[in-house]
C-alpha cells in the first residue's frame, strides 16, 4: 500500500463514514446534456471559480504515514478538466482529486458535461448545489459579468453534525476502515425509465389522495419489481434508502455545509403485507416515521453505512437486495442564450484507482437514483442483470398505480 507524500495542509481526517466511501472508491456524476455552443475556456474558468469558493474541491484524499485516511489541501494541483470528442468514454478516475469536470462531445451541437465528485466529499444533493453554481458561474463568464466568490468553510461530516446536536450515542462503535486488499466490484448493467409530465403529475396527485408520497410509491414499485425479478416473496426482499438529514436537524444544515449528511433506513415487508403499490408505499412511509420519532434514523447512522456490519450495507449484496436514493427535483440551471439543457443524467461510479480504495463492496443488486427533471419522474438503475427491463417494469408498476 503506497502513500502520497504529505505536501499540503492537513484539512482533517475523514470520519468513518467518509472513509468508507473512500475505501469503496465511490464517486458521483452529475451530467448535463446541453445543445449549442459550449465554451471550453469559460467552463474551465467557472470550475476554477467554484474551487475557489469551495476549497474542499481542491483537496485530495490520501493516506498519511500511519495509514489514516485524510483530506489534504492541494491547491497547487491544477484542476482536473478533461475533454473528448467521443461520447461514451470512461469518466476520469478521481485519483489525487475529489472533483473533476469531464466533457464528451456527442456531435457538433451536443455535449455531455459531467461534474464528478468523490462521494467521501459530497453526497448527491450537495453535488446538485455545486452543479447549479457551476452553471451560474459559467453563464456569468460567458456574458462577461464579474464573479467574486466568497470562500466557504470546509464541509463537516455527518458524525460531527450529529455529535454537536447530541444525536450520536457516545458508545457508538464507529467502523474503522484500515487499508486491506480488495477485489474489484462486479460488472453492472445500467438502465433508465422516464415517466411523462402527465404521468408524473398523475402519480403525485394519486399519491396525495392515497396518503402517501412519491418516495413511498417508488419504493413500493422497487420492492415489487425486485421480488418478481428475484423470484421470491415480498418479505424476502431487503430494501434500503438514505434519508437527507439536513432539514431534519436543529439547526438545519445547508446543502454544502456537510459532506454526506445522510441517515439510512431499511424496510422488509411483513408476511401478509398486501402486494399493493399503495399498501407497500404507506408501510414504507410508516416505517420511516417510526425511525424519525424514535431517533433510530440518527443513532443507526454508523451501523447502516458500515459495509462490514452484517446489519449494515454488507447485508445488501445479494439478488434480493434493493436500494434507492431520491435526489428530488433537478433545479433549473442558468444558461447563456446559445446553450440549452436537454437532459440530466446522474451516475454512481465504483472502483476508482486510489491508494485509499481498499474495500471491495458492491452496490446493492438493484440500485436506483430517483430524480424529477423538467417535471418528469426519472429512474436511473444500476443492476446485476438487464437494467432497462427492470427500470421499465418499475415505471410500468407506477403508471398502473394511477390507472
mmCIF file of C-alpha atoms in Angstrom:
data_model
loop_
_atom_site.group_PDB
_atom_site.id
_atom_site.type_symbol
_atom_site.label_atom_id
_atom_site.label_comp_id
_atom_site.label_asym_id
_atom_site.label_seq_id
_atom_site.Cartn_x
_atom_site.Cartn_y
_atom_site.Cartn_z
ATOM 1 C CA UNK A 1 0.000 0.000 0.000
ATOM 2 C CA UNK A 2 1.654 3.203 -1.125
ATOM 3 C CA UNK A 3 1.061 6.629 0.363
ATOM 4 C CA UNK A 4 1.278 10.060 -1.155
ATOM 5 C CA UNK A 5 3.902 12.279 0.483
ATOM 6 C CA UNK A 6 2.290 14.968 2.609
ATOM 7 C CA UNK A 7 2.869 18.190 0.675
ATOM 8 C CA UNK A 8 -0.219 20.200 1.565
ATOM 9 C CA UNK A 9 -2.198 21.357 4.554
ATOM 10 C CA UNK A 10 -3.995 18.675 6.513
ATOM 11 C CA UNK A 11 -7.674 19.645 6.492
ATOM 12 C CA UNK A 12 -8.907 16.845 8.742
ATOM 13 C CA UNK A 13 -9.089 13.073 8.937
ATOM 14 C CA UNK A 14 -12.079 11.528 7.211
ATOM 15 C CA UNK A 15 -14.754 10.424 9.611
ATOM 16 C CA UNK A 16 -15.526 6.685 9.459
ATOM 17 C CA UNK A 17 -18.446 7.117 7.047
ATOM 18 C CA UNK A 18 -16.408 9.316 4.675
ATOM 19 C CA UNK A 19 -13.565 6.808 4.965
ATOM 20 C CA UNK A 20 -15.979 4.046 3.941
ATOM 21 C CA UNK A 21 -16.783 5.947 0.731
ATOM 22 C CA UNK A 22 -13.056 6.458 0.150
ATOM 23 C CA UNK A 23 -12.401 2.763 0.766
ATOM 24 C CA UNK A 24 -15.111 1.686 -1.687
ATOM 25 C CA UNK A 25 -13.997 4.191 -4.328
ATOM 26 C CA UNK A 26 -17.472 5.621 -4.921
ATOM 27 C CA UNK A 27 -17.796 8.834 -6.888
ATOM 28 C CA UNK A 28 -20.932 10.559 -8.114
ATOM 29 C CA UNK A 29 -21.533 12.006 -11.563
ATOM 30 C CA UNK A 30 -23.846 14.947 -12.294
ATOM 31 C CA UNK A 31 -24.121 15.008 -16.089
ATOM 32 C CA UNK A 32 -25.936 17.722 -18.028
ATOM 33 C CA UNK A 33 -26.703 17.213 -21.710
ATOM 34 C CA UNK A 34 -26.556 20.582 -23.473
ATOM 35 C CA UNK A 35 -27.284 21.705 -27.017
ATOM 36 C CA UNK A 36 -25.499 24.674 -28.533
ATOM 37 C CA UNK A 37 -22.017 26.155 -28.471
ATOM 38 C CA UNK A 38 -20.134 25.111 -25.343
ATOM 39 C CA UNK A 39 -17.208 27.375 -24.452
ATOM 40 C CA UNK A 40 -14.485 25.158 -23.025
ATOM 41 C CA UNK A 41 -12.366 28.041 -21.716
ATOM 42 C CA UNK A 42 -15.349 29.582 -19.940
ATOM 43 C CA UNK A 43 -16.261 26.219 -18.388
ATOM 44 C CA UNK A 44 -12.701 25.742 -17.112
ATOM 45 C CA UNK A 45 -12.754 29.256 -15.646
ATOM 46 C CA UNK A 46 -16.104 28.573 -13.977
ATOM 47 C CA UNK A 47 -14.693 25.390 -12.428
ATOM 48 C CA UNK A 48 -11.747 27.376 -11.076
ATOM 49 C CA UNK A 49 -14.168 29.889 -9.550
ATOM 50 C CA UNK A 50 -16.156 27.074 -7.971
ATOM 51 C CA UNK A 51 -12.965 25.600 -6.492
ATOM 52 C CA UNK A 52 -12.043 28.999 -5.077
ATOM 53 C CA UNK A 53 -15.425 29.235 -3.352
ATOM 54 C CA UNK A 54 -15.389 25.645 -2.088
ATOM 55 C CA UNK A 55 -11.840 24.710 -1.019
ATOM 56 C CA UNK A 56 -12.831 21.074 -0.498
ATOM 57 C CA UNK A 57 -12.919 20.739 -4.307
ATOM 58 C CA UNK A 58 -9.162 21.414 -4.381
ATOM 59 C CA UNK A 59 -8.427 18.694 -1.841
ATOM 60 C CA UNK A 60 -7.199 15.183 -2.345
ATOM 61 C CA UNK A 61 -7.783 12.049 -0.264
ATOM 62 C CA UNK A 62 -4.528 10.498 0.904
ATOM 63 C CA UNK A 63 -3.170 8.029 3.411
ATOM 64 C CA UNK A 64 -0.803 9.532 5.929
ATOM 65 C CA UNK A 65 2.206 7.683 7.300
ATOM 66 C CA UNK A 66 0.043 5.893 9.868
ATOM 67 C CA UNK A 67 -2.420 4.716 7.157
ATOM 68 C CA UNK A 68 -5.017 7.186 8.347
ATOM 69 C CA UNK A 69 -7.272 8.477 5.547
ATOM 70 C CA UNK A 70 -7.256 12.286 5.431
ATOM 71 C CA UNK A 71 -8.422 15.250 3.375
ATOM 72 C CA UNK A 72 -5.403 17.289 2.363
ATOM 73 C CA UNK A 73 -5.456 20.692 0.686
ATOM 74 C CA UNK A 74 -3.750 20.502 -2.703
ATOM 75 C CA UNK A 75 -4.252 23.979 -4.139
ATOM 76 C CA UNK A 76 -1.038 23.636 -6.111
ATOM 77 C CA UNK A 77 -2.530 20.873 -8.263
ATOM 78 C CA UNK A 78 -4.241 22.001 -11.471
ATOM 79 C CA UNK A 79 -7.951 21.390 -11.868
ATOM 80 C CA UNK A 80 -8.841 18.018 -13.381
ATOM 81 C CA UNK A 81 -10.598 19.023 -16.612
ATOM 82 C CA UNK A 82 -10.918 16.555 -19.482
ATOM 83 C CA UNK A 83 -12.429 16.894 -22.948
ATOM 84 C CA UNK A 84 -13.083 14.177 -25.519
ATOM 85 C CA UNK A 85 -14.655 14.218 -28.954
ATOM 86 C CA UNK A 86 -16.067 10.734 -28.399
ATOM 87 C CA UNK A 87 -19.212 10.144 -26.336
ATOM 88 C CA UNK A 88 -19.319 7.027 -24.165
ATOM 89 C CA UNK A 89 -15.723 7.276 -22.992
ATOM 90 C CA UNK A 90 -14.977 6.330 -19.403
ATOM 91 C CA UNK A 91 -15.186 9.096 -16.825
ATOM 92 C CA UNK A 92 -11.826 10.077 -15.336
ATOM 93 C CA UNK A 93 -10.561 8.417 -12.189
ATOM 94 C CA UNK A 94 -10.560 10.697 -9.182
ATOM 95 C CA UNK A 95 -7.017 9.754 -8.342
ATOM 96 C CA UNK A 96 -5.394 12.525 -6.289
ATOM 97 C CA UNK A 97 -8.590 14.638 -6.538
ATOM 98 C CA UNK A 98 -12.080 14.892 -5.088
ATOM 99 C CA UNK A 99 -13.606 16.730 -8.077
ATOM 100 C CA UNK A 100 -13.318 16.860 -11.853
ATOM 101 C CA UNK A 101 -15.060 18.140 -14.966
ATOM 102 C CA UNK A 102 -15.434 15.844 -17.971
ATOM 103 C CA UNK A 103 -16.843 16.935 -21.337
ATOM 104 C CA UNK A 104 -17.805 14.476 -24.075
ATOM 105 C CA UNK A 105 -18.914 15.790 -27.463
ATOM 106 C CA UNK A 106 -21.865 13.843 -28.878
ATOM 107 C CA UNK A 107 -21.929 15.854 -32.114
ATOM 108 C CA UNK A 108 -21.168 19.408 -33.241
ATOM 109 C CA UNK A 109 -24.188 20.767 -31.352
ATOM 110 C CA UNK A 110 -24.458 18.434 -28.338
ATOM 111 C CA UNK A 111 -22.208 17.857 -25.340
ATOM 112 C CA UNK A 112 -22.336 15.864 -22.114
ATOM 113 C CA UNK A 113 -20.816 17.838 -19.235
ATOM 114 C CA UNK A 114 -20.158 15.915 -16.020
ATOM 115 C CA UNK A 115 -19.285 17.336 -12.626
ATOM 116 C CA UNK A 116 -17.655 14.335 -10.943
ATOM 117 C CA UNK A 117 -17.360 14.341 -7.144
ATOM 118 C CA UNK A 118 -15.896 11.816 -4.759
ATOM 119 C CA UNK A 119 -18.678 10.506 -2.523
ATOM 120 C CA UNK A 120 -16.430 10.949 0.502
ATOM 121 C CA UNK A 121 -16.539 14.718 -0.091
ATOM 122 C CA UNK A 122 -20.131 15.271 -1.267
ATOM 123 C CA UNK A 123 -23.416 13.409 -1.442
ATOM 124 C CA UNK A 124 -25.925 13.752 -4.281
ATOM 125 C CA UNK A 125 -27.775 16.844 -3.064
ATOM 126 C CA UNK A 126 -24.524 18.563 -2.102
ATOM 127 C CA UNK A 127 -23.410 17.903 -5.660
ATOM 128 C CA UNK A 128 -26.615 19.331 -7.139
ATOM 129 C CA UNK A 129 -25.916 22.628 -5.388
ATOM 130 C CA UNK A 130 -22.359 22.680 -6.724
ATOM 131 C CA UNK A 131 -23.617 21.883 -10.224
ATOM 132 C CA UNK A 132 -26.156 24.717 -10.030
ATOM 133 C CA UNK A 133 -23.470 27.187 -9.009
ATOM 134 C CA UNK A 134 -21.051 25.902 -11.669
ATOM 135 C CA UNK A 135 -23.501 26.715 -14.445
ATOM 136 C CA UNK A 136 -24.370 30.091 -12.925
ATOM 137 C CA UNK A 137 -20.661 30.922 -12.913
ATOM 138 C CA UNK A 138 -20.248 29.639 -16.478
ATOM 139 C CA UNK A 139 -23.101 31.856 -17.659
ATOM 140 C CA UNK A 140 -21.618 34.873 -15.913
ATOM 141 C CA UNK A 141 -18.196 34.249 -17.504
ATOM 142 C CA UNK A 142 -19.699 33.857 -20.997
ATOM 143 C CA UNK A 143 -21.746 37.031 -20.571
ATOM 144 C CA UNK A 144 -18.756 38.989 -19.306
ATOM 145 C CA UNK A 145 -20.046 39.539 -15.772
ATOM 146 C CA UNK A 146 -17.559 39.562 -12.900
ATOM 147 C CA UNK A 147 -17.770 36.765 -10.326
ATOM 148 C CA UNK A 148 -16.310 37.257 -6.850
ATOM 149 C CA UNK A 149 -16.857 34.012 -4.927
ATOM 150 C CA UNK A 150 -16.810 34.159 -1.134
ATOM 151 C CA UNK A 151 -14.650 31.346 0.207
ATOM 152 C CA UNK A 152 -16.693 28.874 2.257
ATOM 153 C CA UNK A 153 -15.608 26.693 5.155
ATOM 154 C CA UNK A 154 -14.726 23.060 4.619
ATOM 155 C CA UNK A 155 -17.859 20.921 4.973
ATOM 156 C CA UNK A 156 -18.338 18.950 8.162
ATOM 157 C CA UNK A 157 -19.028 15.235 8.444
ATOM 158 C CA UNK A 158 -22.398 13.821 9.452
ATOM 159 C CA UNK A 159 -20.930 12.371 12.642
ATOM 160 C CA UNK A 160 -19.632 15.829 13.614
ATOM 161 C CA UNK A 161 -23.037 17.373 12.891
ATOM 162 C CA UNK A 162 -24.920 14.700 14.839
ATOM 163 C CA UNK A 163 -22.489 14.795 17.759
ATOM 164 C CA UNK A 164 -22.809 18.592 18.026
ATOM 165 C CA UNK A 165 -26.569 18.150 18.389
ATOM 166 C CA UNK A 166 -26.345 15.330 20.912
ATOM 167 C CA UNK A 167 -27.775 12.780 18.464
ATOM 168 C CA UNK A 168 -24.823 10.415 18.214
ATOM 169 C CA UNK A 169 -24.671 7.834 21.019
ATOM 170 C CA UNK A 170 -21.454 8.153 22.985
ATOM 171 C CA UNK A 171 -20.981 4.391 22.893
ATOM 172 C CA UNK A 172 -21.329 4.147 19.113
ATOM 173 C CA UNK A 173 -18.754 1.735 17.742
ATOM 174 C CA UNK A 174 -17.760 3.629 14.625
ATOM 175 C CA UNK A 175 -16.221 1.415 11.931
ATOM 176 C CA UNK A 176 -12.538 1.719 11.212
ATOM 177 C CA UNK A 177 -11.528 1.117 7.605
ATOM 178 C CA UNK A 178 -7.880 0.190 7.641
ATOM 179 C CA UNK A 179 -6.117 -0.499 4.331
ATOM 180 C CA UNK A 180 -6.633 -4.043 3.089
ATOM 181 C CA UNK A 181 -6.555 -5.813 -0.232
ATOM 182 C CA UNK A 182 -9.850 -5.859 -2.112
ATOM 183 C CA UNK A 183 -11.224 -7.204 -5.358
ATOM 184 C CA UNK A 184 -12.876 -5.058 -7.995
ATOM 185 C CA UNK A 185 -16.660 -4.657 -7.921
ATOM 186 C CA UNK A 186 -18.693 -6.886 -10.231
ATOM 187 C CA UNK A 187 -19.886 -5.733 -13.647
ATOM 188 C CA UNK A 188 -23.143 -3.784 -13.734
ATOM 189 C CA UNK A 189 -25.935 -3.072 -16.195
ATOM 190 C CA UNK A 190 -27.258 0.495 -16.492
ATOM 191 C CA UNK A 191 -30.814 1.352 -17.475
ATOM 192 C CA UNK A 192 -33.306 4.189 -17.409
ATOM 193 C CA UNK A 193 -37.041 4.788 -17.476
ATOM 194 C CA UNK A 194 -38.778 8.177 -17.507
ATOM 195 C CA UNK A 195 -42.419 8.998 -16.943
ATOM 196 C CA UNK A 196 -44.070 11.749 -18.970
ATOM 197 C CA UNK A 197 -45.024 15.025 -17.317
ATOM 198 C CA UNK A 198 -48.672 13.933 -17.376
ATOM 199 C CA UNK A 199 -47.853 10.569 -15.784
ATOM 200 C CA UNK A 200 -45.714 12.266 -13.129
ATOM 201 C CA UNK A 201 -48.429 14.766 -12.248
ATOM 202 C CA UNK A 202 -50.988 11.972 -12.067
ATOM 203 C CA UNK A 203 -48.712 9.948 -9.773
ATOM 204 C CA UNK A 204 -48.228 12.919 -7.426
ATOM 205 C CA UNK A 205 -51.981 13.545 -7.254
ATOM 206 C CA UNK A 206 -52.846 9.874 -6.806
ATOM 207 C CA UNK A 207 -50.236 9.513 -4.072
ATOM 208 C CA UNK A 208 -51.613 12.552 -2.255
ATOM 209 C CA UNK A 209 -55.149 11.165 -2.368
ATOM 210 C CA UNK A 210 -53.866 7.796 -1.117
ATOM 211 C CA UNK A 211 -51.984 9.489 1.790
ATOM 212 C CA UNK A 212 -48.535 8.561 0.581
ATOM 213 C CA UNK A 213 -45.573 10.134 -1.226
ATOM 214 C CA UNK A 214 -43.577 9.772 -4.439
ATOM 215 C CA UNK A 215 -40.743 8.261 -2.393
ATOM 216 C CA UNK A 216 -43.148 5.721 -0.898
ATOM 217 C CA UNK A 217 -44.636 4.814 -4.279
ATOM 218 C CA UNK A 218 -41.251 4.396 -5.965
ATOM 219 C CA UNK A 219 -40.069 2.303 -3.012
ATOM 220 C CA UNK A 220 -43.135 0.089 -3.334
ATOM 221 C CA UNK A 221 -42.611 -0.420 -7.076
ATOM 222 C CA UNK A 222 -38.947 -1.275 -6.491
ATOM 223 C CA UNK A 223 -39.936 -3.842 -3.854
ATOM 224 C CA UNK A 224 -42.484 -5.415 -6.195
ATOM 225 C CA UNK A 225 -40.118 -5.492 -9.188
ATOM 226 C CA UNK A 226 -37.251 -6.919 -7.128
ATOM 227 C CA UNK A 227 -39.469 -9.727 -5.826
ATOM 228 C CA UNK A 228 -40.572 -10.500 -9.398
ATOM 229 C CA UNK A 229 -37.077 -10.499 -10.892
ATOM 230 C CA UNK A 230 -35.556 -12.467 -7.995
ATOM 231 C CA UNK A 231 -38.430 -14.955 -7.962
ATOM 232 C CA UNK A 232 -39.094 -14.552 -4.239
ATOM 233 C CA UNK A 233 -41.900 -13.426 -1.971
ATOM 234 C CA UNK A 234 -42.074 -9.795 -0.866
ATOM 235 C CA UNK A 235 -40.872 -10.452 2.724
ATOM 236 C CA UNK A 236 -37.621 -11.852 1.297
ATOM 237 C CA UNK A 237 -36.672 -8.543 -0.353
ATOM 238 C CA UNK A 238 -34.254 -6.336 1.595
ATOM 239 C CA UNK A 239 -34.757 -2.649 0.815
ATOM 240 C CA UNK A 240 -32.791 0.383 1.996
ATOM 241 C CA UNK A 241 -32.643 4.071 1.209
ATOM 242 C CA UNK A 242 -30.663 7.061 2.505
ATOM 243 C CA UNK A 243 -32.500 9.999 4.045
ATOM 244 C CA UNK A 244 -31.235 13.577 3.745
ATOM 245 C CA UNK A 245 -30.918 14.838 7.322
ATOM 246 C CA UNK A 246 -30.194 18.493 6.531
ATOM 247 C CA UNK A 247 -33.701 19.844 7.142
ATOM 248 C CA UNK A 248 -34.394 17.319 9.915
ATOM 249 C CA UNK A 249 -31.630 18.657 12.171
ATOM 250 C CA UNK A 250 -31.877 21.649 14.509
ATOM 251 C CA UNK A 251 -30.392 23.969 13.486
ATOM 252 C CA UNK A 252 -30.759 22.819 9.865
ATOM 253 C CA UNK A 253 -27.680 22.206 7.707
ATOM 254 C CA UNK A 254 -27.074 23.915 4.354
ATOM 255 C CA UNK A 255 -26.588 21.744 1.289
ATOM 256 C CA UNK A 256 -22.825 22.331 1.121
ATOM 257 C CA UNK A 257 -22.180 22.609 4.876
ATOM 258 C CA UNK A 258 -21.764 18.856 5.239
ATOM 259 C CA UNK A 259 -20.194 16.143 3.104
ATOM 260 C CA UNK A 260 -22.660 13.257 3.429
ATOM 261 C CA UNK A 261 -25.485 14.437 5.665
ATOM 262 C CA UNK A 262 -27.365 11.176 5.365
ATOM 263 C CA UNK A 263 -29.195 8.789 7.591
ATOM 264 C CA UNK A 264 -30.387 5.464 6.283
ATOM 265 C CA UNK A 265 -33.285 3.192 6.933
ATOM 266 C CA UNK A 266 -34.220 -0.307 5.872
ATOM 267 C CA UNK A 267 -37.532 -1.967 5.139
ATOM 268 C CA UNK A 268 -38.723 -5.548 4.878
ATOM 269 C CA UNK A 269 -42.390 -6.286 4.264
ATOM 270 C CA UNK A 270 -44.094 -8.293 6.993
ATOM 271 C CA UNK A 271 -45.622 -11.622 5.972
ATOM 272 C CA UNK A 272 -49.181 -10.947 4.932
ATOM 273 C CA UNK A 273 -48.462 -7.394 3.719
ATOM 274 C CA UNK A 274 -50.685 -6.863 0.655
ATOM 275 C CA UNK A 275 -48.782 -6.849 -2.627
ATOM 276 C CA UNK A 276 -50.331 -3.493 -3.443
ATOM 277 C CA UNK A 277 -48.309 -0.465 -4.510
ATOM 278 C CA UNK A 278 -50.316 1.820 -2.218
ATOM 279 C CA UNK A 279 -50.243 -0.526 0.784
ATOM 280 C CA UNK A 280 -46.482 -1.009 0.439
ATOM 281 C CA UNK A 281 -45.920 2.737 -0.017
ATOM 282 C CA UNK A 282 -47.812 3.507 3.185
ATOM 283 C CA UNK A 283 -45.873 0.793 5.033
ATOM 284 C CA UNK A 284 -42.528 2.234 3.878
ATOM 285 C CA UNK A 285 -43.564 5.737 4.955
ATOM 286 C CA UNK A 286 -44.844 4.494 8.315
ATOM 287 C CA UNK A 287 -41.543 2.731 8.995
ATOM 288 C CA UNK A 288 -39.633 5.944 8.233
ATOM 289 C CA UNK A 289 -41.912 7.926 10.543
ATOM 290 C CA UNK A 290 -41.178 5.465 13.356
ATOM 291 C CA UNK A 291 -37.424 5.720 12.736
ATOM 292 C CA UNK A 292 -37.603 9.523 12.930
ATOM 293 C CA UNK A 293 -39.815 9.594 16.034
ATOM 294 C CA UNK A 294 -37.694 7.056 17.902
ATOM 295 C CA UNK A 295 -34.399 8.677 16.887
ATOM 296 C CA UNK A 296 -33.176 5.450 15.287
ATOM 297 C CA UNK A 297 -32.681 7.270 11.983
ATOM 298 C CA UNK A 298 -29.845 9.247 13.597
ATOM 299 C CA UNK A 299 -28.480 6.695 16.049
ATOM 300 C CA UNK A 300 -28.138 3.985 13.408
ATOM 301 C CA UNK A 301 -26.023 6.098 11.011
ATOM 302 C CA UNK A 302 -22.675 4.398 11.816
ATOM 303 C CA UNK A 303 -24.135 0.888 11.501
ATOM 304 C CA UNK A 304 -26.100 1.443 8.306
ATOM 305 C CA UNK A 305 -23.054 2.819 6.472
ATOM 306 C CA UNK A 306 -20.694 0.095 7.670
ATOM 307 C CA UNK A 307 -20.280 -2.421 4.803
ATOM 308 C CA UNK A 308 -18.549 -4.855 7.170
ATOM 309 C CA UNK A 309 -21.565 -4.939 9.526
ATOM 310 C CA UNK A 310 -23.944 -7.842 8.745
ATOM 311 C CA UNK A 311 -26.826 -5.497 9.629
ATOM 312 C CA UNK A 312 -25.436 -2.631 7.551
ATOM 313 C CA UNK A 313 -24.583 -2.215 3.885
ATOM 314 C CA UNK A 314 -22.913 -5.611 3.942
ATOM 315 C CA UNK A 315 -26.380 -7.142 4.092
ATOM 316 C CA UNK A 316 -27.409 -5.649 0.754
ATOM 317 C CA UNK A 317 -25.341 -7.530 -1.791
ATOM 318 C CA UNK A 318 -27.483 -10.459 -2.956
ATOM 319 C CA UNK A 319 -30.068 -10.613 -5.770
ATOM 320 C CA UNK A 320 -32.912 -9.914 -3.306
ATOM 321 C CA UNK A 321 -31.457 -6.559 -2.238
ATOM 322 C CA UNK A 322 -32.592 -3.168 -3.485
ATOM 323 C CA UNK A 323 -31.715 0.435 -2.697
ATOM 324 C CA UNK A 324 -32.918 3.813 -3.908
ATOM 325 C CA UNK A 325 -31.692 7.353 -3.403
ATOM 326 C CA UNK A 326 -34.022 10.252 -4.198
ATOM 327 C CA UNK A 327 -32.264 13.434 -5.314
ATOM 328 C CA UNK A 328 -35.567 15.237 -5.755
ATOM 329 C CA UNK A 329 -36.279 17.916 -8.332
ATOM 330 C CA UNK A 330 -33.326 18.862 -10.534
ATOM 331 C CA UNK A 331 -33.052 22.650 -10.294
ATOM 332 C CA UNK A 332 -33.352 24.899 -13.304
ATOM 333 C CA UNK A 333 -29.838 25.768 -14.448
ATOM 334 C CA UNK A 334 -28.702 29.189 -15.603
ATOM 335 C CA UNK A 335 -27.513 29.067 -19.222
ATOM 336 C CA UNK A 336 -26.356 31.658 -21.757
ATOM 337 C CA UNK A 337 -28.642 32.280 -24.731
ATOM 338 C CA UNK A 338 -26.669 29.966 -27.048
ATOM 339 C CA UNK A 339 -26.930 26.895 -24.794
ATOM 340 C CA UNK A 340 -29.935 24.762 -23.767
ATOM 341 C CA UNK A 341 -30.207 21.959 -21.212
ATOM 342 C CA UNK A 342 -31.899 18.890 -22.715
ATOM 343 C CA UNK A 343 -31.272 16.235 -20.049
ATOM 344 C CA UNK A 344 -29.785 15.422 -16.670
ATOM 345 C CA UNK A 345 -28.106 12.068 -16.021
ATOM 346 C CA UNK A 346 -26.927 11.015 -12.542
ATOM 347 C CA UNK A 347 -24.443 8.201 -12.028
ATOM 348 C CA UNK A 348 -22.729 6.256 -9.280
ATOM 349 C CA UNK A 349 -19.273 5.080 -10.269
ATOM 350 C CA UNK A 350 -17.207 2.492 -8.437
ATOM 351 C CA UNK A 351 -13.700 1.172 -8.353
ATOM 352 C CA UNK A 352 -11.591 4.296 -8.856
ATOM 353 C CA UNK A 353 -7.872 3.572 -8.598
ATOM 354 C CA UNK A 354 -6.807 5.238 -5.383
ATOM 355 C CA UNK A 355 -4.498 4.254 -2.515
ATOM 356 C CA UNK A 356 -7.441 4.546 -0.105
ATOM 357 C CA UNK A 357 -9.665 2.347 -2.289
ATOM 358 C CA UNK A 358 -9.229 -0.852 -0.325
ATOM 359 C CA UNK A 359 -12.690 -2.213 0.365
ATOM 360 C CA UNK A 360 -14.382 -4.394 -2.236
ATOM 361 C CA UNK A 361 -18.103 -3.807 -1.679
ATOM 362 C CA UNK A 362 -20.708 -3.910 -4.400
ATOM 363 C CA UNK A 363 -23.716 -1.676 -4.609
ATOM 364 C CA UNK A 364 -26.963 -3.467 -3.750
ATOM 365 C CA UNK A 365 -28.039 -5.758 -6.573
ATOM 366 C CA UNK A 366 -30.723 -3.284 -7.671
ATOM 367 C CA UNK A 367 -29.767 0.376 -7.128
ATOM 368 C CA UNK A 368 -31.900 3.287 -8.273
ATOM 369 C CA UNK A 369 -31.363 7.059 -8.402
ATOM 370 C CA UNK A 370 -34.693 8.878 -8.473
ATOM 371 C CA UNK A 371 -34.889 12.401 -9.925
ATOM 372 C CA UNK A 372 -37.503 14.689 -11.407
ATOM 373 C CA UNK A 373 -36.206 16.546 -14.464
ATOM 374 C CA UNK A 374 -38.387 19.173 -16.117
ATOM 375 C CA UNK A 375 -41.454 17.700 -14.440
ATOM 376 C CA UNK A 376 -40.691 14.090 -15.429
ATOM 377 C CA UNK A 377 -40.011 11.414 -12.822
ATOM 378 C CA UNK A 378 -36.859 9.557 -13.885
ATOM 379 C CA UNK A 379 -35.420 6.257 -12.671
ATOM 380 C CA UNK A 380 -31.738 5.559 -13.327
ATOM 381 C CA UNK A 381 -30.980 1.927 -12.489
ATOM 382 C CA UNK A 382 -27.772 0.028 -11.835
ATOM 383 C CA UNK A 383 -28.378 -3.715 -11.575
ATOM 384 C CA UNK A 384 -26.672 -7.042 -11.869
ATOM 385 C CA UNK A 385 -28.969 -8.028 -14.764
ATOM 386 C CA UNK A 386 -30.846 -6.284 -17.588
ATOM 387 C CA UNK A 387 -31.288 -2.844 -16.055
ATOM 388 C CA UNK A 388 -33.501 -1.439 -18.824
ATOM 389 C CA UNK A 389 -36.036 -4.244 -18.456
ATOM 390 C CA UNK A 390 -36.074 -3.785 -14.686
ATOM 391 C CA UNK A 391 -36.359 0.011 -14.949
ATOM 392 C CA UNK A 392 -39.320 -0.179 -17.327
ATOM 393 C CA UNK A 393 -41.046 -2.722 -15.089
ATOM 394 C CA UNK A 394 -40.764 -0.312 -12.148
ATOM 395 C CA UNK A 395 -42.099 2.530 -14.302
ATOM 396 C CA UNK A 396 -44.971 0.313 -15.506
ATOM 397 C CA UNK A 397 -45.938 -0.519 -11.920
ATOM 398 C CA UNK A 398 -46.018 3.210 -11.129
ATOM 399 C CA UNK A 399 -48.221 4.026 -14.098
ATOM 400 C CA UNK A 400 -50.556 1.142 -13.187
ATOM 401 C CA UNK A 401 -50.990 2.762 -9.789
ATOM 402 C CA UNK A 402 -52.539 5.816 -11.455
ATOM 403 C CA UNK A 403 -54.868 3.896 -13.783
#
